C-alpha cells in the first residue's frame, strides 16, 4: 500500500512538472516565438498599407461566416452579460437558443430559412424558432391528419412536456412543435426515424452522388412537403385553429394574445393591404 | 376546505407582503407603439441580402436596464409610422428625442457629442481642417457604442460594491413614491459615478480598430496599441477585471473632458502630448504626487527592433534566459522523478 501511494505521489509530481514546463514554455520561449510570428504578420499587413483596402475587403469565408460567431462579455459588476457579437448591432441580445440537433431540414436550409417574401421572412424565422418546419410545410390529409401536435426537445429530439409556462418569455423555448400523423392506425411523429435517417444519409453521401442521384434523393426527402404551406391565419384565429394551443400547454392568457384582435388584425392588414401575394406564395416572386 | 384561522391569515399576509417586497421592480420599457408585440420574440430575425444576420429581437429586461429605457422606440426609429412596417432605416443617433433634459428643459439629442467628435482625433478632418484619408475607418457612434447598460453601485459605510443598495433605496422612498423613478435615478447617478464599462471592455472596444494591423497601417499608427497595453501591469490587472486600473480613456482623454473630445498626442493641448503627459500618472485618483518622469516609460512597447530596441533586447534576453534556465531544470527534475518511479529501468540490454 505504501509503495502504491509513493508511486502515485511520484506520478502526480511528474504530471505537475510537465504542466509547469508547458506554462514556462508559454510565458518565455513560446511567447518569444509567438511575438516573432505576430510581428511578421503585422509587418506583412503594414506593407499592404494604404490604397490596398479594396483587396483586403474581399469577403472571405472566414470574415463573412466564422467571424460572425464572435461572442462578447459585458462585465456589469453585478452580473456578466455574455452574448453573440454582431457588428453595429445596438440592442443587447442576452439570449441564446440551443441548436436544434434533431431537425433534419435545417442541415441544408439553415435555421433561418425564410427569406423570399420580404414582409414575412422575419416572422417566418421567428416561428421557426419554436415550431418544427413540418408543422407548416406538411399538410396532412385524410386519415393521416390527426390534429395531434407535441413538443420535442431541441437537443435530444425527444417528445417533452410543454415548455410554455406562465411567465416564460414568449418564443424562448428549448423545444419545438411537431405534428403527428396516423399510418396504419399507428400514431407517429412526422419526422420519423426513417425520414431523419434518409436525410442524414443523403448529407453524408452527397459528395459522392451523381446529379441524377441527388435529384432523386431531394425528391424523396421533399415528398411530404406541401406546395402551399399553412399560413398565419390558419393558427391565429379564434375558431378552428390548426394548432391545439390548449393541448400544447399554452396558458389561456397566451392563447388570448395569439388569437387577439391585435395579432389577427395585423395579419389581416398584411394579407389584405400590404402583401396580398402572401395568399399566393411564389406567384408574385416569380413575376 | 381552507380554514381561516389567525395562523393561516398571518401566513398568507406574510407571503403576500414578501411577494410584494421581494418582487423585482417593474420598469416598463417605453413601448407605447406596442413594438414588443412582435419584437419580444428572440427568433425574430433574418439574413439580409449581404449575408448579415439581422436580429430584430428586443430583450425587454435588458433594455430596461439600459440608459435608453425611457426612450420610445419611434424616437430613434423615426421612419416607422405604421404597423406592419417596412424594413427600418439606419438610426440617426443625432435625432432629437422626446426626453427632456431637466436643467435646460430642452429636448435631448446627441448633437453635442457629434460636435465634440468632429474636433477630436477621431473626427473626419485633421487639425488643418483638411479631410482625412480613409474616412470610412474613422469611428461613428455604433462602432464603439451598443446600448449602454447601467452598472449601479452600492456605497455603504465607505464600502463600494456593484449593485443597488437597499439601504439607499429606503432613504429615497421617504420622499419619492414611484419605484420606477427611484430605480432609474439611482441607476443613472451611480452608473455615472464610475465607468459605464469595465477597463477590459473599454480596451476590447478600442482594440477593434487599434489592434487591426491593416487599419493601423493605413493611418500610420502603432499596430498593437491595446495588445501592448495588455502586456503592462495595468493591462494584466484589467484582464482580471480589476476596475481600479487605468484603461485607454483614463490616459488619452484630458481631465474633465468627454471621451469624444480625445486629442492627438501631437496636439499641444492633449494630455498625451510630450509636454503634458507627466500629469497623467500624477493625478489624484492614480499616483498623487508622483514625479512627471513616471509617465516617461513606454506604455505601448512594441516587440520591434526598429521602434523599441531596448525593450526588444530586454525582452529577448529575459524571456530567453528564463526559459533556457527553467526548462532544463524542470526537464532534469522530470528525469529524476522518472528514475525514482522506475529505479531499475534501463535502455541497455542486460547481459
XYZ file of C-alpha atoms in Angstrom:
638
model
C 0.000 0.000 0.000
C 2.801 2.378 0.993
C 4.606 1.587 -2.254
C 1.475 2.270 -4.277
C 0.941 5.621 -2.568
C 4.564 6.509 -3.151
C 4.238 5.695 -6.887
C 1.050 7.695 -7.086
C 2.785 10.633 -5.430
C 5.640 10.409 -7.935
C 3.176 10.236 -10.811
C 1.419 13.368 -9.600
C 4.743 15.163 -9.241
C 5.698 14.156 -12.781
C 2.382 15.424 -14.137
C 2.860 18.691 -12.251
C 6.394 19.036 -13.644
C 5.145 18.575 -17.197
C 2.373 21.107 -16.554
C 4.919 23.612 -15.246
C 7.155 23.022 -18.262
C 4.253 23.867 -20.572
C 3.488 27.021 -18.560
C 7.146 28.103 -18.550
C 7.380 27.494 -22.301
C 4.225 29.553 -22.882
C 5.424 32.573 -20.916
C 9.062 32.530 -22.026
C 10.393 30.952 -25.216
C 6.923 30.193 -26.604
C 5.986 33.811 -26.091
C 9.075 34.946 -27.961
C 8.198 32.655 -30.872
C 4.595 33.968 -30.862
C 5.862 37.571 -30.745
C 8.158 36.999 -33.737
C 5.317 35.416 -35.701
C 2.866 38.179 -34.787
C 5.444 40.805 -35.708
C 5.940 39.176 -39.079
C 2.187 39.174 -39.764
C 1.934 42.817 -38.675
C 4.783 43.764 -40.971
C 3.080 41.993 -43.861
C -0.100 43.941 -43.092
C 1.851 47.181 -42.849
C 3.376 46.541 -46.233
C -0.126 46.426 -47.707
C -0.600 49.990 -46.446
C -2.988 52.498 -47.944
C -4.594 52.016 -51.294
C -4.982 48.297 -50.896
C -8.099 48.456 -48.790
C -10.264 47.089 -51.582
C -8.139 43.975 -51.766
C -8.306 43.480 -48.017
C -12.077 43.886 -48.032
C -12.673 40.913 -50.275
C -15.212 38.829 -48.451
C -13.670 35.589 -47.355
C -15.498 32.682 -45.789
C -13.661 33.412 -42.556
C -14.750 37.055 -42.481
C -18.340 36.513 -43.550
C -19.221 33.340 -41.727
C -16.806 32.401 -38.977
C -16.168 35.869 -37.551
C -19.918 36.397 -37.243
C -19.834 33.875 -34.432
C -17.738 36.030 -32.105
C -19.020 36.455 -28.579
C -18.603 39.313 -26.173
C -18.821 39.579 -22.401
C -20.071 42.726 -20.704
C -18.820 42.980 -17.133
C -21.576 44.838 -15.308
C -20.275 44.212 -11.822
C -23.413 42.577 -10.501
C -23.535 40.193 -13.476
C -21.702 39.209 -16.645
C -23.749 39.515 -19.817
C -22.369 37.174 -22.457
C -23.839 37.261 -25.916
C -23.198 36.913 -29.623
C -21.399 39.966 -31.060
C -22.898 41.423 -34.205
C -21.016 44.347 -35.728
C -23.106 47.505 -35.490
C -25.921 45.850 -33.526
C -27.090 48.331 -30.918
C -29.523 46.397 -28.747
C -28.326 43.730 -26.375
C -29.451 40.225 -27.184
C -28.781 38.487 -23.870
C -30.340 35.272 -25.116
C -29.123 32.139 -26.876
C -31.090 29.384 -28.499
C -29.703 25.923 -28.095
C -29.064 24.432 -31.534
C -31.815 22.202 -32.914
C -29.887 18.973 -33.338
C -32.875 16.867 -34.303
C -34.411 18.818 -37.186
C -33.070 17.397 -40.443
C -34.391 20.246 -42.640
C -32.001 22.794 -41.158
C -28.991 20.713 -42.162
C -29.491 22.066 -45.682
C -31.786 25.062 -45.226
C -30.204 26.547 -42.077
C -32.229 27.680 -39.090
C -33.229 30.992 -40.709
C -34.604 29.628 -43.961
C -37.278 32.227 -44.693
C -36.026 34.982 -46.969
C -38.209 35.083 -50.079
C -41.161 37.211 -49.028
C -39.862 40.472 -47.600
C -42.832 41.089 -45.335
C -42.897 37.573 -43.988
C -39.288 36.433 -43.682
C -38.540 37.625 -40.128
C -41.910 36.347 -38.868
C -41.289 33.015 -40.570
C -37.885 32.686 -38.904
C -39.344 33.751 -35.575
C -41.935 30.982 -35.750
C -39.297 28.512 -36.934
C -37.537 29.019 -33.608
C -40.288 27.187 -31.758
C -42.253 25.413 -34.497
C -40.845 22.479 -36.453
C -40.732 23.024 -40.226
C -43.208 20.188 -40.833
C -45.880 21.940 -38.759
C -46.452 24.492 -41.529
C -44.896 22.830 -44.545
C -46.589 19.418 -44.317
C -50.348 19.331 -44.870
C -51.575 16.019 -43.583
C -54.644 14.877 -45.463
C -57.302 12.223 -44.949
C -56.695 9.599 -42.296
C -53.118 10.793 -41.793
C -54.433 14.053 -40.386
C -54.692 13.679 -36.622
C -54.701 17.199 -35.232
C -52.124 15.983 -32.720
C -49.100 18.212 -32.135
C -46.444 17.807 -29.465
C -43.238 19.468 -28.314
C -39.828 17.941 -28.968
C -36.599 18.883 -27.227
C -34.196 20.807 -29.470
C -31.170 18.942 -28.159
C -32.373 15.372 -27.697
C -35.265 15.339 -30.159
C -37.424 13.530 -27.610
C -41.055 14.420 -27.007
C -41.247 16.570 -23.878
C -43.824 18.355 -21.773
C -44.919 21.806 -22.820
C -42.254 24.436 -22.100
C -44.865 27.199 -22.205
C -45.465 28.240 -18.658
C -46.921 31.337 -17.174
C -44.189 33.941 -17.002
C -41.930 32.221 -19.566
C -40.606 34.582 -22.201
C -42.746 34.087 -25.292
C -40.999 32.139 -28.030
C -37.907 31.437 -25.934
C -38.326 27.709 -25.592
C -35.874 24.866 -25.776
C -38.467 22.852 -27.683
C -40.374 22.920 -30.965
C -43.809 21.776 -32.075
C -44.044 18.764 -34.376
C -47.190 17.281 -35.970
C -48.221 13.643 -35.605
C -49.680 11.525 -38.403
C -51.569 8.230 -38.375
C -50.082 5.489 -40.520
C -51.679 2.028 -40.490
C -53.643 3.077 -37.427
C -50.488 3.971 -35.570
C -49.844 7.495 -34.295
C -46.334 8.646 -35.134
C -44.465 11.908 -35.386
C -43.952 13.211 -38.910
C -40.173 13.303 -38.546
C -39.942 9.521 -38.309
C -36.563 7.882 -37.646
C -36.621 6.595 -41.261
C -37.080 10.096 -42.730
C -34.406 11.524 -40.445
C -32.007 8.696 -41.358
C -32.682 9.127 -45.106
C -31.961 12.871 -44.981
C -28.824 12.338 -42.896
C -27.584 9.621 -45.257
C -28.110 11.979 -48.182
C -25.990 14.654 -46.473
C -23.329 12.095 -45.642
C -23.073 10.747 -49.194
C -23.850 13.975 -51.070
C -20.337 14.458 -52.444
C -20.232 11.006 -53.976
C -23.673 11.156 -55.627
C -24.275 11.920 -59.280
C -26.545 14.829 -60.217
C -29.388 12.442 -61.017
C -28.994 10.632 -57.707
C -29.062 13.973 -55.911
C -32.279 14.963 -57.668
C -33.869 11.636 -56.751
C -32.855 11.954 -53.126
C -34.167 15.506 -52.864
C -37.463 14.461 -54.410
C -37.893 11.682 -51.836
C -36.917 13.932 -48.913
C -39.372 16.633 -50.002
C -42.158 14.209 -50.887
C -44.144 15.065 -47.769
C -43.716 18.837 -48.206
C -46.866 20.608 -49.397
C -46.765 23.163 -52.191
C -48.872 25.548 -50.147
C -47.765 25.778 -46.539
C -50.093 26.695 -43.723
C -50.169 30.450 -43.265
C -50.515 32.854 -40.331
C -54.301 32.888 -40.345
C -54.505 29.102 -40.072
C -53.373 29.304 -36.438
C -54.059 32.927 -35.478
C -57.839 32.550 -35.423
C -60.357 32.218 -32.654
C -62.148 29.208 -34.168
C -60.680 26.167 -35.884
C -57.019 26.913 -35.313
C -54.602 24.388 -36.800
C -52.625 24.174 -33.566
C -54.452 22.962 -30.469
C -52.990 25.593 -28.146
C -54.605 24.196 -25.003
C -53.239 20.689 -25.627
C -49.828 22.199 -26.349
C -49.850 23.660 -22.861
C -50.429 27.321 -23.671
C -51.986 29.173 -20.745
C -55.289 30.850 -21.591
C -53.782 34.329 -21.408
C -51.146 33.419 -24.019
C -53.861 31.921 -26.240
C -55.821 35.150 -25.890
C -52.803 37.097 -27.160
C -52.126 34.684 -30.044
C -55.686 34.999 -31.317
C -56.135 38.612 -30.172
C -57.509 41.334 -32.410
C -54.059 42.961 -32.393
C -52.343 39.910 -33.874
C -55.159 38.764 -36.120
C -55.756 42.368 -37.214
C -52.101 42.779 -38.114
C -52.172 39.586 -40.157
C -55.318 40.867 -41.842
C -53.533 44.124 -42.703
C -50.605 42.181 -44.082
C -52.691 39.904 -46.207
C -55.199 42.461 -47.418
C -53.226 45.661 -47.824
C -49.506 45.166 -47.695
C -48.840 41.816 -49.191
C -51.763 40.196 -50.915
C -49.265 37.852 -52.514
C -48.979 36.048 -49.181
C -52.191 34.342 -50.226
C -50.455 33.052 -53.315
C -46.873 32.435 -52.250
C -44.404 32.067 -55.032
C -46.546 33.674 -57.725
C -45.595 37.299 -57.174
C -41.974 36.361 -56.528
C -41.810 34.800 -59.947
C -43.334 37.901 -61.509
C -61.704 23.303 2.871
C -59.467 26.192 3.811
C -59.855 27.248 7.394
C -59.242 30.904 8.010
C -57.739 30.914 11.443
C -55.329 33.559 12.720
C -52.265 31.494 11.830
C -53.412 30.967 8.209
C -54.259 34.634 7.802
C -50.841 35.572 9.192
C -49.085 33.140 6.814
C -50.992 34.412 3.776
C -50.421 38.034 4.724
C -46.734 37.394 5.267
C -46.423 35.574 1.918
C -48.215 38.372 0.079
C -46.085 41.005 1.793
C -42.915 39.072 0.926
C -44.040 38.744 -2.699
C -44.663 42.472 -2.936
C -41.384 43.410 -1.252
C -39.125 40.903 -2.974
C -40.562 41.161 -6.455
C -38.221 42.913 -8.883
C -39.356 46.423 -9.675
C -41.437 46.546 -12.801
C -39.906 49.150 -15.051
C -41.816 49.055 -18.317
C -39.986 49.958 -21.490
C -41.325 52.940 -23.377
C -43.236 50.679 -25.741
C -46.123 52.951 -26.485
C -46.309 51.728 -30.088
C -46.616 48.117 -28.873
C -43.499 47.186 -30.848
C -42.814 44.342 -28.440
C -45.897 42.575 -29.714
C -43.553 41.208 -32.376
C -40.067 42.219 -31.238
C -40.218 40.357 -27.920
C -39.636 37.079 -29.764
C -35.967 36.011 -29.716
C -36.335 34.276 -33.071
C -37.428 37.411 -34.955
C -34.543 37.602 -37.387
C -33.431 37.291 -40.958
C -30.331 37.097 -43.086
C -30.081 40.201 -45.235
C -29.095 40.471 -48.869
C -25.416 40.852 -47.909
C -25.478 37.698 -45.822
C -25.508 39.529 -42.496
C -27.616 38.380 -39.586
C -30.307 40.893 -38.689
C -31.543 40.211 -35.215
C -34.758 42.113 -34.593
C -35.330 40.830 -31.080
C -35.571 43.314 -28.233
C -34.829 41.839 -24.846
C -37.191 43.856 -22.691
C -35.464 43.090 -19.393
C -32.037 44.120 -20.717
C -33.474 47.167 -22.472
C -34.967 48.267 -19.150
C -31.500 48.085 -17.582
C -30.102 50.476 -20.165
C -29.810 54.239 -20.314
C -32.333 54.290 -23.174
C -35.072 52.501 -21.242
C -37.370 55.526 -21.276
C -36.809 56.429 -24.902
C -39.705 55.392 -27.097
C -38.824 53.065 -29.968
C -40.144 55.531 -32.536
C -37.975 58.314 -31.097
C -34.966 56.590 -32.655
C -36.668 54.591 -35.402
C -38.333 57.716 -36.747
C -39.191 56.234 -40.128
C -41.572 53.710 -38.609
C -45.027 55.205 -38.709
C -47.247 52.170 -39.079
C -47.521 48.532 -38.138
C -46.701 46.369 -40.007
C -43.752 48.453 -41.124
C -41.210 48.357 -43.937
C -37.571 47.452 -43.183
C -36.346 50.094 -40.744
C -33.795 52.644 -41.893
C -30.491 53.125 -40.138
C -30.955 55.097 -36.928
C -29.502 58.582 -36.820
C -28.130 58.968 -33.292
C -28.326 62.753 -33.604
C -32.101 62.693 -33.800
C -33.812 64.802 -31.174
C -35.854 62.530 -28.930
C -38.751 63.248 -26.615
C -36.722 63.040 -23.410
C -36.379 66.498 -21.867
C -33.017 67.410 -20.378
C -34.087 68.680 -16.947
C -31.630 71.557 -16.491
C -32.124 73.187 -19.892
C -35.657 71.847 -20.352
C -34.696 71.222 -23.983
C -35.436 68.033 -25.859
C -32.452 65.738 -25.728
C -30.168 64.886 -28.615
C -26.582 63.705 -29.149
C -25.712 66.653 -31.399
C -23.223 67.990 -28.872
C -21.411 64.644 -28.936
C -21.125 64.869 -32.725
C -19.679 68.375 -32.361
C -17.110 67.124 -29.844
C -16.218 64.160 -32.013
C -15.724 66.285 -35.123
C -12.999 68.253 -33.316
C -11.337 65.207 -31.817
C -8.646 62.876 -33.068
C -11.454 60.646 -34.353
C -13.037 63.466 -36.385
C -13.206 63.361 -40.170
C -10.941 66.396 -40.578
C -7.409 66.951 -39.395
C -6.167 69.923 -37.390
C -5.855 71.981 -40.569
C -9.494 71.173 -41.390
C -8.458 69.019 -44.324
C -10.370 65.770 -44.883
C -8.508 62.784 -43.513
C -7.603 59.831 -45.667
C -9.748 56.710 -45.312
C -12.708 58.417 -43.561
C -14.537 55.062 -43.627
C -12.079 53.792 -40.990
C -12.986 56.516 -38.503
C -15.480 55.547 -35.845
C -19.122 56.506 -35.847
C -21.430 56.038 -32.843
C -22.155 52.334 -33.146
C -18.553 51.362 -33.779
C -17.903 51.994 -30.089
C -21.356 52.087 -28.533
C -24.009 49.487 -28.104
C -26.923 50.296 -25.835
C -25.144 51.372 -22.604
C -26.220 49.255 -19.665
C -26.472 50.535 -16.137
C -23.742 49.465 -13.728
C -25.166 50.587 -10.385
C -23.015 50.896 -7.304
C -23.855 50.392 -3.690
C -21.996 52.591 -1.242
C -22.356 51.607 2.383
C -20.109 52.844 5.202
C -17.448 53.756 2.641
C -17.511 50.279 1.156
C -18.345 50.190 -2.527
C -19.641 47.136 -4.322
C -21.612 46.516 -7.506
C -25.398 46.543 -7.372
C -28.160 48.527 -5.742
C -28.078 49.475 -2.082
C -31.316 48.534 -0.356
C -30.465 50.948 2.452
C -30.168 53.802 -0.043
C -33.462 52.854 -1.674
C -35.120 53.078 1.724
C -33.903 56.652 2.069
C -35.083 57.538 -1.467
C -38.554 56.214 -0.718
C -39.020 58.720 2.102
C -39.611 61.489 -0.440
C -40.060 59.715 -3.779
C -43.078 57.499 -4.222
C -42.590 55.842 -7.604
C -40.204 52.881 -7.584
C -39.714 53.188 -11.343
C -38.328 56.711 -10.854
C -36.243 55.710 -7.831
C -34.569 52.767 -9.592
C -33.930 54.736 -12.770
C -32.498 57.730 -10.937
C -30.376 55.526 -8.669
C -29.068 53.530 -11.638
C -28.332 56.649 -13.661
C -26.461 58.503 -10.923
C -24.423 55.615 -9.540
C -23.525 54.402 -13.037
C -22.204 57.867 -13.846
C -20.123 57.920 -10.666
C -17.799 55.431 -12.323
C -17.212 53.971 -15.784
C -20.111 52.504 -17.699
C -17.726 49.819 -18.956
C -15.001 47.860 -17.223
C -11.381 48.602 -18.265
C -11.312 45.233 -20.042
C -14.416 46.066 -22.081
C -13.062 49.522 -22.956
C -9.774 48.032 -24.139
C -11.668 45.464 -26.223
C -13.641 48.211 -27.946
C -10.525 50.260 -28.759
C -8.829 47.075 -29.953
C -11.413 46.615 -32.709
C -9.565 49.354 -34.614
C -6.274 49.861 -32.811
C -5.269 46.207 -32.959
C -6.355 45.880 -36.571
C -2.950 45.807 -38.229
C -4.228 46.872 -41.636
C -6.293 49.772 -40.324
C -3.406 50.892 -38.131
C -1.051 50.691 -41.096
C -3.354 52.846 -43.220
C -3.257 55.573 -40.569
C 0.386 55.176 -39.559
C -0.474 54.035 -36.030
C 1.273 51.715 -33.645
C -0.061 48.336 -34.721
C -0.818 46.726 -31.376
C -1.836 49.577 -29.094
C -4.254 47.553 -26.990
C -2.232 44.363 -27.142
C 0.757 46.243 -25.759
C -1.459 47.737 -23.020
C -2.345 44.151 -22.148
C 1.349 43.441 -21.659
C 1.672 46.067 -18.923
C 0.820 45.723 -15.250
C -2.328 47.808 -15.786
C -3.418 45.678 -18.711
C -2.885 42.422 -16.823
C -4.978 43.713 -13.925
C -7.701 44.856 -16.343
C -7.738 41.355 -17.811
C -8.553 40.074 -14.322
C -11.426 42.591 -14.146
C -9.716 44.975 -11.746
C -11.698 48.204 -12.005
C -9.073 50.317 -10.237
C -6.521 50.322 -13.033
C -6.464 52.904 -15.822
C -7.962 51.974 -19.157
C -7.289 53.602 -22.537
C -9.581 56.556 -21.833
C -8.085 57.422 -18.446
C -4.787 58.327 -20.064
C -5.902 59.514 -23.502
C -8.720 61.892 -22.524
C -7.951 65.253 -20.993
C -9.171 65.525 -17.385
C -12.698 66.877 -17.159
C -13.397 66.253 -20.838
C -15.594 63.735 -22.593
C -14.140 60.703 -24.298
C -15.474 62.202 -27.511
C -13.013 65.098 -27.110
C -9.891 62.943 -27.274
C -6.981 64.743 -28.936
C -3.996 63.527 -30.894
C -0.753 63.347 -28.934
C 0.613 65.822 -31.488
C -1.868 68.455 -30.289
C -0.214 70.731 -27.740
C -3.424 70.715 -25.644
C -3.572 66.930 -25.410
C -2.765 65.335 -22.080
C -0.758 62.744 -24.023
C 1.391 65.452 -25.615
C 5.067 65.144 -24.751
C 4.908 68.355 -22.671
C 1.793 67.397 -20.682
C 1.947 63.670 -20.197
C 3.722 63.981 -16.862
C 0.337 64.983 -15.444
C -1.344 61.713 -16.477
C 0.008 59.399 -13.800
C 0.224 62.029 -11.072
C -3.484 62.795 -10.938
C -5.350 62.479 -7.638
C -7.039 59.203 -8.499
C -3.900 57.341 -9.580
C -0.452 58.229 -8.217
C -0.842 61.596 -6.436
C 2.437 63.411 -6.051
C 4.253 61.146 -8.492
C 7.123 62.617 -10.457
C 6.327 63.547 -14.079
C 9.064 61.102 -15.010
C 6.693 58.267 -14.135
C 4.848 58.937 -17.372
C 8.002 58.655 -19.413
C 8.024 54.883 -19.509
C 6.757 53.348 -22.716
C 3.164 52.318 -22.112
C 2.852 50.711 -25.517
C 6.122 48.889 -26.033
C 6.164 47.055 -29.322
C 8.203 43.941 -29.872
C 10.035 45.750 -32.604
C 13.772 46.130 -33.030
C 13.476 49.339 -35.004
C 10.960 51.169 -32.806
C 11.931 49.905 -29.351
C 15.443 48.392 -29.453
C 15.895 48.461 -25.647
C 12.599 46.737 -24.941
C 13.257 44.288 -27.736
C 16.656 43.202 -26.426
C 15.489 43.226 -22.795
C 12.510 41.032 -23.647
C 14.547 38.612 -25.748
C 17.231 38.415 -23.062
C 14.988 37.948 -20.038
C 12.447 35.663 -21.641
C 15.180 33.674 -23.377
C 17.240 33.446 -20.195
C 14.297 32.469 -18.002
C 13.137 29.807 -20.425
C 16.639 28.492 -21.080
C 17.330 28.091 -17.372
C 13.985 26.894 -16.055
C 13.086 24.457 -18.814
C 16.275 22.323 -18.486
C 15.876 22.361 -14.675
C 12.310 21.131 -14.999
C 13.494 18.538 -17.538
C 16.113 17.246 -15.115
C 13.529 17.179 -12.352
C 11.238 15.128 -14.554
C 14.029 12.655 -15.371
C 14.885 12.355 -11.685
C 11.251 11.563 -10.858
C 11.204 9.055 -13.712
C 14.226 7.298 -12.260
C 12.576 7.158 -8.828
C 9.454 5.751 -10.451
C 11.380 3.049 -12.304
C 14.617 2.605 -10.285
C 15.783 -0.460 -12.187
C 14.773 0.514 -15.687
C 17.492 0.634 -18.302
C 17.665 1.240 -22.016
C 20.665 -1.082 -22.315
C 20.127 -4.760 -22.722
C 21.017 -6.715 -19.632
C 23.735 -9.232 -20.107
